[in-house]
Structures are given as structure tokens and as C-alpha cells.
XYZ file of C-alpha atoms in Angstrom:
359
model
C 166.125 104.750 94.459
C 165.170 106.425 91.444
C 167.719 108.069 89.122
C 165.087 109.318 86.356
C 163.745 112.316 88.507
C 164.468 115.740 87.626
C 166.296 116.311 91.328
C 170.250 116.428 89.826
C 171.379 117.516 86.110
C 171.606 115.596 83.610
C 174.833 114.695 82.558
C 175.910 111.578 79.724
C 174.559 108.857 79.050
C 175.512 105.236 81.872
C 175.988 101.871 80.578
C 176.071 99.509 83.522
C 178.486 96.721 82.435
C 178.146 93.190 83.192
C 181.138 90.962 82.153
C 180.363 87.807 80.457
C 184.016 86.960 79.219
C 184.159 83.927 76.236
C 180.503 82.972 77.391
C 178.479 81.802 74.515
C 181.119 81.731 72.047
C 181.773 78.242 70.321
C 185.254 79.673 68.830
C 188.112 80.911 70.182
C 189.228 83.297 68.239
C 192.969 83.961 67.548
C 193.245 87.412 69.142
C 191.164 86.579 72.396
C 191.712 86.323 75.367
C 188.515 88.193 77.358
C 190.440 87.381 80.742
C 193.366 89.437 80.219
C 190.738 91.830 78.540
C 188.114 92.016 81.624
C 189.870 90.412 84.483
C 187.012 87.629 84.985
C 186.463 84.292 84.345
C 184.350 82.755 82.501
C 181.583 81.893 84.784
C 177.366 82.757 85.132
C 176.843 86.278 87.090
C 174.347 85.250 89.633
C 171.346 87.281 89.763
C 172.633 89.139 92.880
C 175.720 89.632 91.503
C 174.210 91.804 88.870
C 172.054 93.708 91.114
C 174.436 94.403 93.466
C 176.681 95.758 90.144
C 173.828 98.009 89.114
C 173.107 99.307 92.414
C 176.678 100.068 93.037
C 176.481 101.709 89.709
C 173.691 103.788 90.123
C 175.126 105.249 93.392
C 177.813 107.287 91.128
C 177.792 110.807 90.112
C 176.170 113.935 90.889
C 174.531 113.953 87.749
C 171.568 111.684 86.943
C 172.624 110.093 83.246
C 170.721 111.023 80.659
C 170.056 107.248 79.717
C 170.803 104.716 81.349
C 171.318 100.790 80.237
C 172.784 97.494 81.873
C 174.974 95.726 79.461
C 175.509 92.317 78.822
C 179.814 92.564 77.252
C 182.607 90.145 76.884
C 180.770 87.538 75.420
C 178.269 86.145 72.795
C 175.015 86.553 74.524
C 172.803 84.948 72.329
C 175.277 82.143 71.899
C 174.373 80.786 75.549
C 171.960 78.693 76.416
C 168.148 79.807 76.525
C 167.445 79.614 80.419
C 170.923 81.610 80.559
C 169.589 84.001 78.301
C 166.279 84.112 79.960
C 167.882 84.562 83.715
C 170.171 87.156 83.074
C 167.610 89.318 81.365
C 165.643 88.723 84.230
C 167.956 89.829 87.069
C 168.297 93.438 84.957
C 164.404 93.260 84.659
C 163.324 94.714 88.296
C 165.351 98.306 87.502
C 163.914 99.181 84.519
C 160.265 98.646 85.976
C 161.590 100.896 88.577
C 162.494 103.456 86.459
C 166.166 102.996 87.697
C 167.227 101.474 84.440
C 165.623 102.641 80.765
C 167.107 99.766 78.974
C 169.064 96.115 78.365
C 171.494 95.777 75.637
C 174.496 93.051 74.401
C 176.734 91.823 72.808
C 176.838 89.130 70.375
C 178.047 88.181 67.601
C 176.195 87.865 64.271
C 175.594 84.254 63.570
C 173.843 83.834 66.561
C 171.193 86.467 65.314
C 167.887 84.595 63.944
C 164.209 84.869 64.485
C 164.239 82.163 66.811
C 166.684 83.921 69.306
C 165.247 87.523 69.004
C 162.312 85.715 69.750
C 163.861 84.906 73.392
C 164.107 88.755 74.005
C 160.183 88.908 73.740
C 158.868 90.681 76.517
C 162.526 92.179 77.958
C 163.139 95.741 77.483
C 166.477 94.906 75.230
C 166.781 98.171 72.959
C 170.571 97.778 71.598
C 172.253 95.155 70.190
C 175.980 94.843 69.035
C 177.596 92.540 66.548
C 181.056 91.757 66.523
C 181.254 91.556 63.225
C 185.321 92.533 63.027
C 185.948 92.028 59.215
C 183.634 92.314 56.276
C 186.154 89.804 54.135
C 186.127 85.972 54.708
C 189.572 85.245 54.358
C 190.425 87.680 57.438
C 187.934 85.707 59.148
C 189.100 82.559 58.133
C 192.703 83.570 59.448
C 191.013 84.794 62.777
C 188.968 82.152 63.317
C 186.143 83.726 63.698
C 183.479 80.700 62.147
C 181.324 83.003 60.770
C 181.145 84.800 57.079
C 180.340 88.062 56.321
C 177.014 87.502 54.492
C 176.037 86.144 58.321
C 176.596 90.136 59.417
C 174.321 91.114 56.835
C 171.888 88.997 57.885
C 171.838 89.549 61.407
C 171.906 93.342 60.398
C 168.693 92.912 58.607
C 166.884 91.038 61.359
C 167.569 93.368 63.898
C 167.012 96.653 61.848
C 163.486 94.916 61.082
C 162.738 93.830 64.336
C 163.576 98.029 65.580
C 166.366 98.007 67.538
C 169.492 99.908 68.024
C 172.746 98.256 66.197
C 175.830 98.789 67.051
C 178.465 97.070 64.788
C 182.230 96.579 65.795
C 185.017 95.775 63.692
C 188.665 95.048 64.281
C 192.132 96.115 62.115
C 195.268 94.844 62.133
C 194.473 91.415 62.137
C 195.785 88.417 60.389
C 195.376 88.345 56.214
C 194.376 92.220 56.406
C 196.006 95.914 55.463
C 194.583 99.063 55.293
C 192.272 98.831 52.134
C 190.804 95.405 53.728
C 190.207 97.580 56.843
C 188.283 100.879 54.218
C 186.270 97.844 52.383
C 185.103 96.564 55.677
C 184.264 100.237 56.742
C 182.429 100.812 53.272
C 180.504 97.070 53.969
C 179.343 98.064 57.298
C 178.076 101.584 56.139
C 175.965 99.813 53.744
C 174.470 98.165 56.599
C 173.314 101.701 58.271
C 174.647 100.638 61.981
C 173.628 103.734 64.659
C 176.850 103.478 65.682
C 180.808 101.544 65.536
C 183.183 100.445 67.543
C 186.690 100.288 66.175
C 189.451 97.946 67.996
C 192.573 97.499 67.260
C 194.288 94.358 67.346
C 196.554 93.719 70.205
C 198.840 90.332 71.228
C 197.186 88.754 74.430
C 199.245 85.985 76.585
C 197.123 83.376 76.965
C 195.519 83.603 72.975
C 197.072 81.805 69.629
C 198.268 85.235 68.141
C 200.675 85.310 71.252
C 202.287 82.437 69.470
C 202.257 83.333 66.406
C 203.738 87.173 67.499
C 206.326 84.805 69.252
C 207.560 82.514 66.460
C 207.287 85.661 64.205
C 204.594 84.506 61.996
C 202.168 87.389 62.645
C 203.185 91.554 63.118
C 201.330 93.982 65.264
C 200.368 97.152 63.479
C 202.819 100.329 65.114
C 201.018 102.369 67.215
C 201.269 105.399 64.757
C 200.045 103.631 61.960
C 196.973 101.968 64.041
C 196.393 105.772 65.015
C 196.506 107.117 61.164
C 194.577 103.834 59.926
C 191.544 104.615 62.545
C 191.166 108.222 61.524
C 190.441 107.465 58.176
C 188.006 105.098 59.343
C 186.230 107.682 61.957
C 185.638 110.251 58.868
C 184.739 108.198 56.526
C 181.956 106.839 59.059
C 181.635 110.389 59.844
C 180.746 111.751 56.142
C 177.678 109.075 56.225
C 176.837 110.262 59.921
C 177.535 107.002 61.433
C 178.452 107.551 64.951
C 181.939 106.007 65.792
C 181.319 105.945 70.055
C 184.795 103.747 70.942
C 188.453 103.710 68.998
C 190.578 101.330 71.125
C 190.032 98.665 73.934
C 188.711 99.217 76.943
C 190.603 97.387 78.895
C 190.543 96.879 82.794
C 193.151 98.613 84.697
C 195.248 95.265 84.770
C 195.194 94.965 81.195
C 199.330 96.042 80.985
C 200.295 95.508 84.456
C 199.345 92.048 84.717
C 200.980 90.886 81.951
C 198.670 89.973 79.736
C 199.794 92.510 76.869
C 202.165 91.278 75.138
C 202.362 93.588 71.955
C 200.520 96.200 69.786
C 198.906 99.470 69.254
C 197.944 99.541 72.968
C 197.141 103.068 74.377
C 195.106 104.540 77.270
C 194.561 106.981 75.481
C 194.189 105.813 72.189
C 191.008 107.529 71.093
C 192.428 110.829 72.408
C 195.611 110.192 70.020
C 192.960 109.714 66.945
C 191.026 112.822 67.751
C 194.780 114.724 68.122
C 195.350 114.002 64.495
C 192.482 114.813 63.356
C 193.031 118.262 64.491
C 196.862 118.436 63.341
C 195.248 117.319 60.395
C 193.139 120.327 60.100
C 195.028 123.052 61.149
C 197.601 122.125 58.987
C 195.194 122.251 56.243
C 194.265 125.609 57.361
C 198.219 126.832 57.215
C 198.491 125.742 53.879
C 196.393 127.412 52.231
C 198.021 130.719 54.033
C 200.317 132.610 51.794
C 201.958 134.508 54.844
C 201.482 132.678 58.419
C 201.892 135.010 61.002
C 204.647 133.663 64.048
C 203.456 134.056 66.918
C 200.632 131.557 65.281
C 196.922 132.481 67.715
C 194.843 129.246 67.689
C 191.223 130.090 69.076
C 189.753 126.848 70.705
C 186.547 126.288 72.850
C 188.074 124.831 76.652
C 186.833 121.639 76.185
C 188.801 121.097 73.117
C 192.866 122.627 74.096
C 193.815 118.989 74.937
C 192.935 117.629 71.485
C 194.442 120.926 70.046
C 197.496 120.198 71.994
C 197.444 116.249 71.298
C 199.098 113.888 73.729
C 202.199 115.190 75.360
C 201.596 119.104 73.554
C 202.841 116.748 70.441
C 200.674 118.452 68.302
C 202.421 122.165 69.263
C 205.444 120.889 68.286
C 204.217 119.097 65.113
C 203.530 122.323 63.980
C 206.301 124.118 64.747
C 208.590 121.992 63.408
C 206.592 121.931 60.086
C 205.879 125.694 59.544
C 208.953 127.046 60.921
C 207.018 128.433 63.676
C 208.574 129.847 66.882
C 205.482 130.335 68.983
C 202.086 128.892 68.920
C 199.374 130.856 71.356
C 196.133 128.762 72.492
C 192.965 131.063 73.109
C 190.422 129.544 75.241
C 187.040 131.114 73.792
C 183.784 129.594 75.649
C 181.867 131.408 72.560
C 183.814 129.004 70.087
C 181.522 125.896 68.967
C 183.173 122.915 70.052
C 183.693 121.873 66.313
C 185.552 124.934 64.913
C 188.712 126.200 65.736
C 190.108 129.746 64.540
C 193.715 129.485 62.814
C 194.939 133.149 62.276
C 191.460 134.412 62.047
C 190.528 131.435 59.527
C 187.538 129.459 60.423
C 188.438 125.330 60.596
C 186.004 122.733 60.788
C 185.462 119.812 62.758
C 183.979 116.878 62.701
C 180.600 117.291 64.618
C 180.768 113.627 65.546
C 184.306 114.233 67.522
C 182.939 116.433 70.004
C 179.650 115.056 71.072
């Protein structure tokens, strides 16, 4: 089977994920726990249990991705043990000789980065590595207990930015010993460190981790849910205005994530990313109406298609947002397929987007 030739479109870009939940990590880290998180235990894929992922996989879609990599996620994969290392690498090895596959990539997190264990990636097609890095501050670590410093993430950034590969870097707010400046100096840290791209979590009460206790006996407070979402979208443009992709806001969590019980308590949302990008555009359309000195009611909002849902925001909250704000007693949404995707027209006023929202 081979999903590289020109027979279908090409659509976005697959990542093929292999769980590895807790595996390789020597902590246990206050806000984890990756069961609740993946719905696996902790235990070894076997070789044909990762093929048989990636083949099931690769069978999706009309569209042949554009790239397409098998990821190692859940876990610290340079934190296992070498012939570990060496035979999971190797199961993914047959589909990207095949052409099936174009890459490997992991997770890991950034004290296990050192010459001697990118040297154990010699010869594998690995292109992207992440870094859980979380917080840029020791004592947030310290309070998480994470084991590692910060000055270990700058390391590890250096080694693999010298060594040519792809780093992402992921970081966490809301946790323990942090606020929202600790969360903008960890985002200012990390763009010093030039990642390709960021993850941004927030941090959520598991059953099952020590935060659960501590949410319990009242010693620790889960950001609100609009808060998290205002917090996160000053983090996406300020990685934005130094062109740092930001390619996740929220967990991915497995469907069971909620209904299983194992959330307890947080800024959980399915749709959390979507509520982000909402504001965003509230944010700038707003702008846009106060700078009018007359605003004309009914307001005409000219949007490309893809965009009227993050015009709308969750719910059409974002219609009524407005209305309630300006007084407004209709708001018309005009779908214009000759719109970029990253302006909108207020009124006949051009607005602005952030390129990096609509890719």
C-alpha cells in the first residue's frame, strides 16, 4: 500500500499515534495521570501492535496526507531503556522504507535529551522531537514535580536544534506556584528558544494523580474555564507575533476522558481551541467597532465559509457578545469564498487575522 502516490488529493498532514502512557518517566508528576488521559496502560506496544495501528491508520481518508509520521506520545521516550528505544523505532521502520510513512517523531521530556541518547536515533528516520518542557520557572516545577530545571530545556533545545531536527516545545498553565505573568515569562523563555512549533495545555484535576488530592482537601484551585480561555490567547499571539506556530490549545483527550470519570475538575473543553480562536475574533471585531463613530444596525460581517463558526464562537456566543455590547439589534454573516481566510469585513472595514489561526 502506498499512500505517497499522486492517485487521491492531498489533504493535511497524519500523525499516526502510538500511546506510550507514563513509560520512561522516573517522576510522577502532580497533574498526571496518562491513563485517564489515553485510556492505556502502561505497558510495551509489541511490534505488531504498532503495525497493525499504522496500517489501520493509513486505511483512512480519501485524501492521501500531505505528510505523514508515526508518533511515539504519552510518555518520555528517551527515558526508556535503550533496546526499548531501539525496538520501537524499529517496528515504525518498514513504512517509511515503503514510502507509506515519511517520518518518526516523540515525545520526551528534556532531561533525557543528551548526545548519548540522540545518538540512539542514528540511523532511524526520527525528524521531530517534542519536549515537555511545561514551565520555564523552577519553583512551578518544583511544586509539579517535574525533577527537571529549566536550564535542562535549554539544553535539550540546543542539542536538538544542532543536531537538525524539528522541535516542538509544550508547556502547561494553571499549575501549582503559577499565574498569568509566570505563564507570559515561560512563553517569552520558550520563544527565545526558536521551537517550530507549541503546544499549550491547560491544567486539569485527574482521579487517580496527587492534584486530585490536593483539589480535594482544597489546597490547590483549577483555573475557570473563561480565564484558561483568555490566558491562552494571549499566549497564541504573542507566539504568533514571533511566527511560532501554536498547532494544539487544550488536551486531547480520548473519548473517555469525562465519561469515565477520570476528570475531576478544570478548564476542560472539547472544544477548547475552538473557544480560543472565538475570542480572538470577538476580540477583533470589537476592535474594528470601536474605532466606528456611527455603527450601522443591521451590523454585515463578511467572512470566508470556513471561518462563520469562529465568527459565531461556541453556541453563536460571539453574536450575542456583540449585541449586547454595541446595542446592536441584528448582526448579518456574509459567506464570501473570495474573502482570505484571515480577514474579515466589519461594515466595509478590513480586520485582520492572525495568519497562524487559519492554517
Amino acid at each position: 500500500m502506498d499512500t505517497r502516490d499522486g492517485a487521491r488529493p492531498v489533504g493535511q498532514p497524519l500523525i499516526i499515534p502510538i500511546f506510550i502512557p507514563h513509560m520512561g518517566c522516573p517522576h510522577q508528576c502532580i497533574f498526571c495521570n496518562q491513563r485517564a488521559i489515553t485510556g492505556k496502560t502502561a505497558q510495551t506496544p509489541s511490534a505488531d501492535q504498532i503495525q497493525q495501528a499504522v496500517r489501520r491508520f493509513l486505511k483512512y481518508g480519501k485524501k492521501r496526507p500531505s505528510t505523514t509520521q508515526i508518533s511515539f506520545f504519552g510518555g518520555s521516550f528517551l527515558g526508556l531503556e535503550k533496546k526499548t528505544i531501539r525496538s520501537l523505532l524499529g517496528a515504525a521502520m518498514p513504512f517509511v522504507r515503503a514510502k507509506d510513512v515519511d517520518s518518526i517523531r516523540f515525545s520526551t521530556r528534556p532531561d533525557t535529551i543528551s548526545q548519548e541518547s540522540l545518538n540512539l536515533l542514528d540511523g532511524f528516520p526520527v525528524s521531530t522531537v517534542e519536549l515537555g518542557v511545561q514551565s520555564m520557572n523552577d519553583q512551578v516545577l518544583d511544586a509539579a514535580g517535574r525533577g527537571h530545571r529549566a536550564s535542562d530545556t535549554v539544553v535539550a533545545a540546543d542539542l536538538l536544534k544542532n543536531r537538525g531536527y524539528e522541535m516542538g516545545l509544550q508547556m502547561m498553565v494553571g499549575l501549582p506556584e503559577d499565574d498569568d505573568d509566570g505563564a507570559m515569562e515561560t512563553a517569552r523563555r520558550i520563544a527565545e528558544l526558536e521551537p517550530d512549533f507549541v503546544r499549550i495545555y491547560p491544567t486539569l484535576v485527574l482521579e487517580g494523580s496527587q492534584l486530585a488530592g490536593r483539589y480535594r482537601d482544597g489546597r490547590y484551585h483549577p483555573m475557570a474555564l473563561a480565564a484558561c480561555v483568555t490566558l491562552v490567547k494571549r499566549l497564541f499571539l504573542y507566539f504568533d507575533t514571533h511566527h511560532i506556530p501554536v498547532v494544539r490549545m487544550g488536551l486531547q483527550a480520548s473519548d473517555g476522558l469525562t465519561s469515565s470519570g477520570g476528570f475531576i475538575a478544570g478548564p476542560y473543553h472539547p472544544a477548547f481551541g475552538h473557544l480560543v480562536h472565538g475570542e480572538m475574533v470577538l476580540d477583533a471585531i470589537s476592535s474594528a467597532l470601536d474605532r466606528m463613530e456611527k455603527r450601522p444596525d443591521p451590523l454585515t460581517i463578511s467572512v470566508h465559509p470556513c471561518m462563520v463558526s469562529r465568527v459565531q464562537g461556541l453556541h453563536k456566543q460571539n453574536i450575542s457578545r456583540l449585541k449586547k455590547a454595541f446595542d446592536l439589534k441584528k448582526i448579518v454573516l456574509h459567506q464570501d469564498g473570495c474573502l482570505a481566510k484571515d480577514y474579515l469585513m466589519v461594515a466595509g472595514q478590513h480586520v485582520t487575522l492572525p495568519q497562524t489561526m487559519v492554517r
